[in-house]
Amino acid sequence: MKAYILGRQDPMCSKIFEQVRGIAFLATPHGGASDAKLLNWILKASPFSTSRKEYIAQLEPTSHMLQDINDQFSKMCGYPQEHSSPLAADHHSICKFISNTDENYVCVKGVLKMMRSKIDFAAGLHSVLPASQRPLSSVSIRSTQDGAGERRSSAAEATKELQEILGITYSLESELNARMAQKMEGSCQWFPRKQSFQDWFECAGINTPIFILTAPPAAGKSTLASYVIQWIRDVSFDTACQYFFFISDHQVKRTVSYCLRMIAFQLALRYDAVREALFRLKDETNATFERQSSKDVWEKIFQGIVFRIPFKEDIFWILDALDESDTPGILCEMLIRSRSMTPIKILVTSRETRDVSNLIHNAKDKVIHEALTPADTYQDIKECVSATVRANLPQDNEARDEVIDQILIKANGSFLWVRLTLDTIRESWHTQEDIRKALRDFPKGMEPLYAGMLGHITQQNPSKRAMASEILTWIVCSYRPLGLFELQAALTTTFGEFLSLEDTISQICGHFVRVTDSKVTLVHATGRDFLLNRSNGFIDKHEGHQKLALACLRYLSDDNWRHIFALSLRNPKMTKPTHSSRYGDQHPFLTYATQHWAYHVKNAVRNSDELWDALDTFFHGYILAWIHGIAISSSLQTLVRTAQDLRYFCHRLARERAITADPPISLKIHDAQWLRSWATDLIRIVRKFGRVLLQNPLAIYRLIPVFCPSKSQIGMVYGKTPDFGVSVAGISSSWWDDCMARVSGVEDETISRVFPTESYFVTLVSTKGKAIVWSSETCAELRSVYHNEYTTHMAVNKLGTMLATAGVRTVRVWELSSGKEIGGFPQNSEAKTITMTFGHSDGSLIIGREDFSVQTYDISSGLVTSTFWTRPRQNFDMNGPRFMTISPDLMKIAVAERGKPVLVWDMEVFQDQQPWRCVRHTDRLRSVHEQEAWTASEVVCWHPDVTSIFILYQGSGIVHWNFTEDTQKEYPHIEGREMVLSKDGNFLLTSNPSGTLYVWALPRFNLIYKLFYEDIVRDIAFSPDGQRIYDSRGAICNVWEPDILIRQDDSGRDDVSNNHDTGAESSILSDPITHISQNDSTVSQITALVCDSEDEYYCCGRDDGSVAIHSARDGTKVRKVYNHSSMASIVALEWSKSGRFIISGDDAGRIICKRLESKGKGIWAVFPGFDIRLNDLVRQFVFHPNEGSLLISTESSDRLWRIRGKAKREISRKSWPSSIGRRWSLCPDDSNILLWVDPHKIDTFGWEDLELHQSQSFNPTPADEGEWETEAGRRSLNRTPSSGTESVRCISATRNGRQLIIETVPTGSFSSLAPRNTRVHHVPTFSTTSRNTNVVRRVALTDLAQQTSRVLGIFNDRTLFLDTTFWVCTWELTGLVPAIKRHFFLPRDWISPTSLQLVTYNEHGTVFCPRNGEVAIVKNGIKT
């Protein structure tokens, strides 16, 4: 290596050495030559030499040069891509191999193959490799997002994106290196020679059993696992092994979810197919997995992607310390049930816990079990002890042997015991008597050893004992292992600055703590159990968490944080990771305190006055700054986790009060309601304002509190705005509303089905054959697909990227992200479709029919690949099945005929099968003659474990039937019409005939949520995460987000595997909660909205035909003006500028005009105007500036009416042959002229007779080219669009009349909010009055259009618009550089396509937005 470095530096040799692509060193320790000294003496005595030869002296066994060489070759140098592999050889045999199966040969060959691969890549030959065999660095990666064309240009960028998708935040290789560093050279080599391991390693085929290695604690399982990883890498070319180490004291690394995501991350780094599938999934659905449950990760990534890929090589997974995971039983079940196209060989290490024992016992044919014994590791322990003792007692053979023998007698296979013993005895290695005494006194077993270590701590002086206790409390109770600087910052407030905290720990903590790579951890997981054991009384868990909670809260309760966070946002070049790293450098404890203070509150003493005072101080003075810091780091899920922890804390407090006969005063005085309300607020802030916080973290101070309900904690404490600050009025609800959105399908057409995914939800209007795709985030309509026939069923694949719809004659398959049809086939049977789902691959569909057949179709060819019959064909009759429901694993199907019991069939068994049969206990009591009169079953839901089903019976409750054991449990009190089970099996949702929804917590069927809502439910569904409810009622689909469905996520916030509190929490969270929806279905919705010019009133029309005036101060109704028919909806409304006239049109063509007169103090007199009916719907009303005339514009005609005086009459009419897409506007500089504006021209008409004065065409602009999204699909525009393809949606003029802003959208897309549907131009108004030109110059505001969902108009010479994230913004046109300014946002639950089309504003800058039958009034939001 030294020669290579010197060669690269030598100008004469550098070009030669630049061609070197790798160096393989095969070396053995050099023992030197014993005759070297003799040779030097001979040469010195020779007459030809007068001195000792140095180069010969360097061959002497004790020479420094040989020691240096051996040191260099006995360890890795730390160079990039360096790889080290041990060989069992000496200098005679290191290059000589017995056969091609020789372990040394295999190892060397693997290294050379690895080097060859890298050389090929450098030479550009990597393209000939199969895609699945290329390393990440050797491929270019392209995004699959439609139209994006974005390239992930480097491996670093791809790796970073994978980390974001999978939520990978910790390095895994460092953990492997740390464990390998603990391994002694030559140890563990016995393990690959075990017959059981060889049977597992050499097993061929996809049914490879799982190798389970069990051993007692501290027996070296993790070191052995790390050795196996390295051994497989050496044998299998360094690429075929993925691994994970569970760590019990790290609340993230102990979760099954993180384990699976880390395995997926390693697979994606290795294999193109996995990586591209994850990128494609992210592009199409915006899916990320950090907060998804382990079951969801398993289903989407492993079952949906990994197991479907035919890799070219076997895959190895090494999972260490399964017993330290949060849910080992779930992982065991997943591994046993895995079905992969490629053999996956899994090795698991664990203590023999109940879950592992059950796995070994119940799956004997799928498991190879090896129990590690002390005899297996005896030699390794002996080498470890001998090496340590020899190094410390090199001269005294007798004492050395005695120490070794005594330790081995007591070791009993425990490496940890040996290491702690040696560390302790080393302190006594002064005299032989000291050593003998230490050996006599040293206990056998870990428990006595820990007791001795603790005794050493407690015998120190009080100051050291207190410091050691504090340090151990932090280490034992922390959420994750703390860094050395984090711990030092946390301890500084108590003890001051440390000279060297690491030295302090080693001196006073009695070998309980180790510092590795600046991370402070306990020596072993069993140490935590010992220190928390109440029998020794050293650390009380709840008091320890209280200490940490107080330290975190006091650290965060500092006025400086708001200033620090604000300063960080002033540097636009700093990315969020830069913020985090800078805070980590300057404020080491900030990240930990910010993320985990609530975790410690949850586990703290609940009756502590000190803790409650700290909470009160924090929430009433510093919580907004805390939220600000979280928003900067983009970790909003911290708010949800905090809320969950606070809820748990409050529930435990309430429970202690309830179960204590005479609770102490400390439990009585603390009112937890305000803290529970804050927990609710934190969840709602994320749901309602999450996007806002990420875009503008400073909004938490000025904007977000005023948009919160008045009775919420954040609203009461921080929502009071100063004079001239932003304020919100008009919303009667003072508390959070569970209704997130209400969307409609086709007008007056029933939504028959609703199907949610993570990114979308789909509603089906069967009669129209139309499926509408909505955004799960904003509930905005994204696109529609048309089946073009009556459609009965739809299904979505596991990844949520494909939609299948089934009609009477055809089945069609669509891409959800684009709406493109990607497959389909004709129905080959006249039998009606009863059920449909995607098969084991996305290329197949399983369809159950009325003729009792279940057929699997290949989507690309439409061919039937298999058929299963749920009834013998010879027994057909005219009665088809009432329902068919396929199990989640696609292996079983539940079928019920009319008047017969539910049957469950195994679709893997095609012949001679007797199905499971569910006969209710009440049906068994019937007489023989009544046996065919079974209670009718309505709905069946499969439990995720596929061993039981829930059956809803007509009018007689629910039965939970475990068909594998034939046991039933009845719940007759549940009245239901529809029923659905959450994906994880924790919640059951039912609806009764009156439309009330119920949520039941399983398995005990406790009612936790009840929602009253009038109207019959057609379909109900849970979101995939179980935290949202969808229901369809008539033409409406409601989206509900009850707080009670927010549960602890799968990130290990609770000690679910070993904490006795878990059961208590489960009981608390299932207490009945009743919620009465504030979204009464009888409330009429606002369909038209106008406001006056004085900021005093607004007027709205509703879907019940009413027109009313409201106060612009608080939204109270001042007066109902008049009514159209109660069956009609107001579609157009206009109020003259003086307030004297109001006119409205409904969807039946009726137009009513009234004259108004204000009597002061909110009193209005109403006088008759005119009442007419037209054949067309009104599109627009325009009053003359003097209010003597009125223009009524419909789709096909324009009418001019005289409204002043007693004789109201039509004075002129113009008819048009087709839809023109026009909109009328007053001329800014001439009150006698009307402007006709359509997409390709501006015409001027006279107010007197509606005669054309001048017609001027627009000049074409680059914005006229491209592709638009319309209801019928995409439409290409290669020329100036015709008036039939697009329409003008908005016209507005600046105050000085110099410019017009014109917004156009595709015809029929007025309700669309997609930015691609919007074009924005501005036009200088002097051109419209000029007689010297026939062309009007317009300028396309392309940048503005790309950021606009809807233009509202012009306010103070700035274009006012809603951007694509629904901020109310202005675009400055008067400056040299137009700039966008964001003013305030519309909350998430205000957003719907209908309400956003009605948003309006007045000349004072007050913005009005309809919301659930009311109007939200935002004042001072856009004032300069």
PDB file of N, CA, C and O in Angstrom, residues 155-183:
ATOM      1  N   ALA A 155     -25.855   7.863  -6.972  1.00  0.00           N
ATOM      2  CA  ALA A 155     -26.202   6.893  -5.939  1.00  0.00           C
ATOM      3  C   ALA A 155     -26.526   7.600  -4.633  1.00  0.00           C
ATOM      4  O   ALA A 155     -27.408   7.165  -3.885  1.00  0.00           O
ATOM      5  N   ALA A 156     -25.829   8.701  -4.339  1.00  0.00           N
ATOM      6  CA  ALA A 156     -26.088   9.427  -3.096  1.00  0.00           C
ATOM      7  C   ALA A 156     -27.505   9.981  -3.068  1.00  0.00           C
ATOM      8  O   ALA A 156     -28.198   9.909  -2.050  1.00  0.00           O
ATOM      9  N   GLU A 157     -27.957  10.528  -4.203  1.00  0.00           N
ATOM     10  CA  GLU A 157     -29.311  11.068  -4.267  1.00  0.00           C
ATOM     11  C   GLU A 157     -30.341   9.960  -4.140  1.00  0.00           C
ATOM     12  O   GLU A 157     -31.367  10.112  -3.471  1.00  0.00           O
ATOM     13  N   ALA A 158     -30.075   8.833  -4.792  1.00  0.00           N
ATOM     14  CA  ALA A 158     -31.002   7.712  -4.705  1.00  0.00           C
ATOM     15  C   ALA A 158     -31.070   7.176  -3.283  1.00  0.00           C
ATOM     16  O   ALA A 158     -32.153   6.861  -2.772  1.00  0.00           O
ATOM     17  N   THR A 159     -29.927   7.068  -2.635  1.00  0.00           N
ATOM     18  CA  THR A 159     -29.894   6.585  -1.263  1.00  0.00           C
ATOM     19  C   THR A 159     -30.662   7.525  -0.341  1.00  0.00           C
ATOM     20  O   THR A 159     -31.425   7.087   0.520  1.00  0.00           O
ATOM     21  N   LYS A 160     -30.481   8.814  -0.525  1.00  0.00           N
ATOM     22  CA  LYS A 160     -31.181   9.789   0.301  1.00  0.00           C
ATOM     23  C   LYS A 160     -32.694   9.677   0.107  1.00  0.00           C
ATOM     24  O   LYS A 160     -33.459   9.725   1.078  1.00  0.00           O
ATOM     25  N   GLU A 161     -33.121   9.489  -1.128  1.00  0.00           N
ATOM     26  CA  GLU A 161     -34.555   9.364  -1.371  1.00  0.00           C
ATOM     27  C   GLU A 161     -35.112   8.077  -0.767  1.00  0.00           C
ATOM     28  O   GLU A 161     -36.217   8.054  -0.232  1.00  0.00           O
ATOM     29  N   LEU A 162     -34.336   7.003  -0.866  1.00  0.00           N
ATOM     30  CA  LEU A 162     -34.768   5.752  -0.233  1.00  0.00           C
ATOM     31  C   LEU A 162     -34.913   5.932   1.277  1.00  0.00           C
ATOM     32  O   LEU A 162     -35.856   5.418   1.892  1.00  0.00           O
ATOM     33  N   GLN A 163     -33.987   6.656   1.883  1.00  0.00           N
ATOM     34  CA  GLN A 163     -34.075   6.909   3.316  1.00  0.00           C
ATOM     35  C   GLN A 163     -35.332   7.687   3.662  1.00  0.00           C
ATOM     36  O   GLN A 163     -35.985   7.417   4.670  1.00  0.00           O
ATOM     37  N   GLU A 164     -35.701   8.642   2.809  1.00  0.00           N
ATOM     38  CA  GLU A 164     -36.914   9.415   3.055  1.00  0.00           C
ATOM     39  C   GLU A 164     -38.160   8.554   2.885  1.00  0.00           C
ATOM     40  O   GLU A 164     -39.108   8.649   3.665  1.00  0.00           O
ATOM     41  N   ILE A 165     -38.171   7.707   1.867  1.00  0.00           N
ATOM     42  CA  ILE A 165     -39.336   6.857   1.625  1.00  0.00           C
ATOM     43  C   ILE A 165     -39.537   5.874   2.769  1.00  0.00           C
ATOM     44  O   ILE A 165     -40.665   5.659   3.243  1.00  0.00           O
ATOM     45  N   LEU A 166     -38.445   5.269   3.228  1.00  0.00           N
ATOM     46  CA  LEU A 166     -38.533   4.203   4.223  1.00  0.00           C
ATOM     47  C   LEU A 166     -38.365   4.703   5.658  1.00  0.00           C
ATOM     48  O   LEU A 166     -38.544   3.916   6.595  1.00  0.00           O
ATOM     49  N   GLY A 167     -38.041   5.964   5.826  1.00  0.00           N
ATOM     50  CA  GLY A 167     -37.881   6.488   7.184  1.00  0.00           C
ATOM     51  C   GLY A 167     -36.650   5.939   7.877  1.00  0.00           C
ATOM     52  O   GLY A 167     -36.680   5.615   9.066  1.00  0.00           O
ATOM     53  N   ILE A 168     -35.538   5.849   7.157  1.00  0.00           N
ATOM     54  CA  ILE A 168     -34.292   5.328   7.723  1.00  0.00           C
ATOM     55  C   ILE A 168     -33.488   6.494   8.285  1.00  0.00           C
ATOM     56  O   ILE A 168     -33.127   7.415   7.549  1.00  0.00           O
ATOM     57  N   THR A 169     -33.198   6.455   9.570  1.00  0.00           N
ATOM     58  CA  THR A 169     -32.526   7.585  10.212  1.00  0.00           C
ATOM     59  C   THR A 169     -31.250   7.189  10.932  1.00  0.00           C
ATOM     60  O   THR A 169     -30.541   8.061  11.439  1.00  0.00           O
ATOM     61  N   TYR A 170     -30.944   5.905  10.998  1.00  0.00           N
ATOM     62  CA  TYR A 170     -29.769   5.465  11.738  1.00  0.00           C
ATOM     63  C   TYR A 170     -28.894   4.581  10.859  1.00  0.00           C
ATOM     64  O   TYR A 170     -29.380   3.852   9.998  1.00  0.00           O
ATOM     65  N   SER A 171     -27.588   4.627  11.114  1.00  0.00           N
ATOM     66  CA  SER A 171     -26.646   3.810  10.365  1.00  0.00           C
ATOM     67  C   SER A 171     -26.654   2.389  10.905  1.00  0.00           C
ATOM     68  O   SER A 171     -26.598   2.166  12.118  1.00  0.00           O
ATOM     69  N   LEU A 172     -26.713   1.428   9.997  1.00  0.00           N
ATOM     70  CA  LEU A 172     -26.704   0.024  10.398  1.00  0.00           C
ATOM     71  C   LEU A 172     -25.305  -0.559  10.380  1.00  0.00           C
ATOM     72  O   LEU A 172     -24.958  -1.395  11.215  1.00  0.00           O
ATOM     73  N   GLU A 173     -24.486  -0.126   9.442  1.00  0.00           N
ATOM     74  CA  GLU A 173     -23.149  -0.685   9.313  1.00  0.00           C
ATOM     75  C   GLU A 173     -22.315  -0.412  10.560  1.00  0.00           C
ATOM     76  O   GLU A 173     -21.491  -1.240  10.960  1.00  0.00           O
ATOM     77  N   SER A 174     -22.549   0.723  11.190  1.00  0.00           N
ATOM     78  CA  SER A 174     -21.786   1.028  12.405  1.00  0.00           C
ATOM     79  C   SER A 174     -22.124   0.054  13.522  1.00  0.00           C
ATOM     80  O   SER A 174     -21.259  -0.299  14.343  1.00  0.00           O
ATOM     81  N   GLU A 175     -23.361  -0.403  13.570  1.00  0.00           N
ATOM     82  CA  GLU A 175     -23.742  -1.381  14.589  1.00  0.00           C
ATOM     83  C   GLU A 175     -23.058  -2.717  14.322  1.00  0.00           C
ATOM     84  O   GLU A 175     -22.609  -3.395  15.251  1.00  0.00           O
ATOM     85  N   LEU A 176     -22.972  -3.085  13.056  1.00  0.00           N
ATOM     86  CA  LEU A 176     -22.266  -4.323  12.713  1.00  0.00           C
ATOM     87  C   LEU A 176     -20.789  -4.205  13.077  1.00  0.00           C
ATOM     88  O   LEU A 176     -20.206  -5.132  13.660  1.00  0.00           O
ATOM     89  N   ASN A 177     -20.195  -3.080  12.752  1.00  0.00           N
ATOM     90  CA  ASN A 177     -18.773  -2.898  13.062  1.00  0.00           C
ATOM     91  C   ASN A 177     -18.530  -2.926  14.566  1.00  0.00           C
ATOM     92  O   ASN A 177     -17.506  -3.466  15.034  1.00  0.00           O
ATOM     93  N   ALA A 178     -19.447  -2.335  15.332  1.00  0.00           N
ATOM     94  CA  ALA A 178     -19.284  -2.330  16.787  1.00  0.00           C
ATOM     95  C   ALA A 178     -19.323  -3.742  17.344  1.00  0.00           C
ATOM     96  O   ALA A 178     -18.546  -4.093  18.257  1.00  0.00           O
ATOM     97  N   ARG A 179     -20.187  -4.564  16.810  1.00  0.00           N
ATOM     98  CA  ARG A 179     -20.265  -5.950  17.289  1.00  0.00           C
ATOM     99  C   ARG A 179     -19.058  -6.768  16.813  1.00  0.00           C
ATOM    100  O   ARG A 179     -18.565  -7.632  17.529  1.00  0.00           O
ATOM    101  N   MET A 180     -18.622  -6.509  15.598  1.00  0.00           N
ATOM    102  CA  MET A 180     -17.450  -7.223  15.107  1.00  0.00           C
ATOM    103  C   MET A 180     -16.197  -6.839  15.894  1.00  0.00           C
ATOM    104  O   MET A 180     -15.285  -7.660  16.078  1.00  0.00           O
ATOM    105  N   ALA A 181     -16.165  -5.611  16.383  1.00  0.00           N
ATOM    106  CA  ALA A 181     -15.012  -5.166  17.158  1.00  0.00           C
ATOM    107  C   ALA A 181     -14.915  -5.912  18.472  1.00  0.00           C
ATOM    108  O   ALA A 181     -13.827  -6.042  19.052  1.00  0.00           O
ATOM    109  N   GLN A 182     -16.045  -6.402  18.991  1.00  0.00           N
ATOM    110  CA  GLN A 182     -16.030  -7.150  20.246  1.00  0.00           C
ATOM    111  C   GLN A 182     -15.585  -8.599  20.053  1.00  0.00           C
ATOM    112  O   GLN A 182     -15.287  -9.290  21.023  1.00  0.00           O
ATOM    113  N   LYS A 183     -15.590  -9.055  18.809  1.00  0.00           N
ATOM    114  CA  LYS A 183     -15.248 -10.448  18.528  1.00  0.00           C
ATOM    115  C   LYS A 183     -13.731 -10.623  18.509  1.00  0.00           C
ATOM    116  O   LYS A 183     -13.016  -9.860  17.877  1.00  0.00           O
TER     117      LYS A 183
END
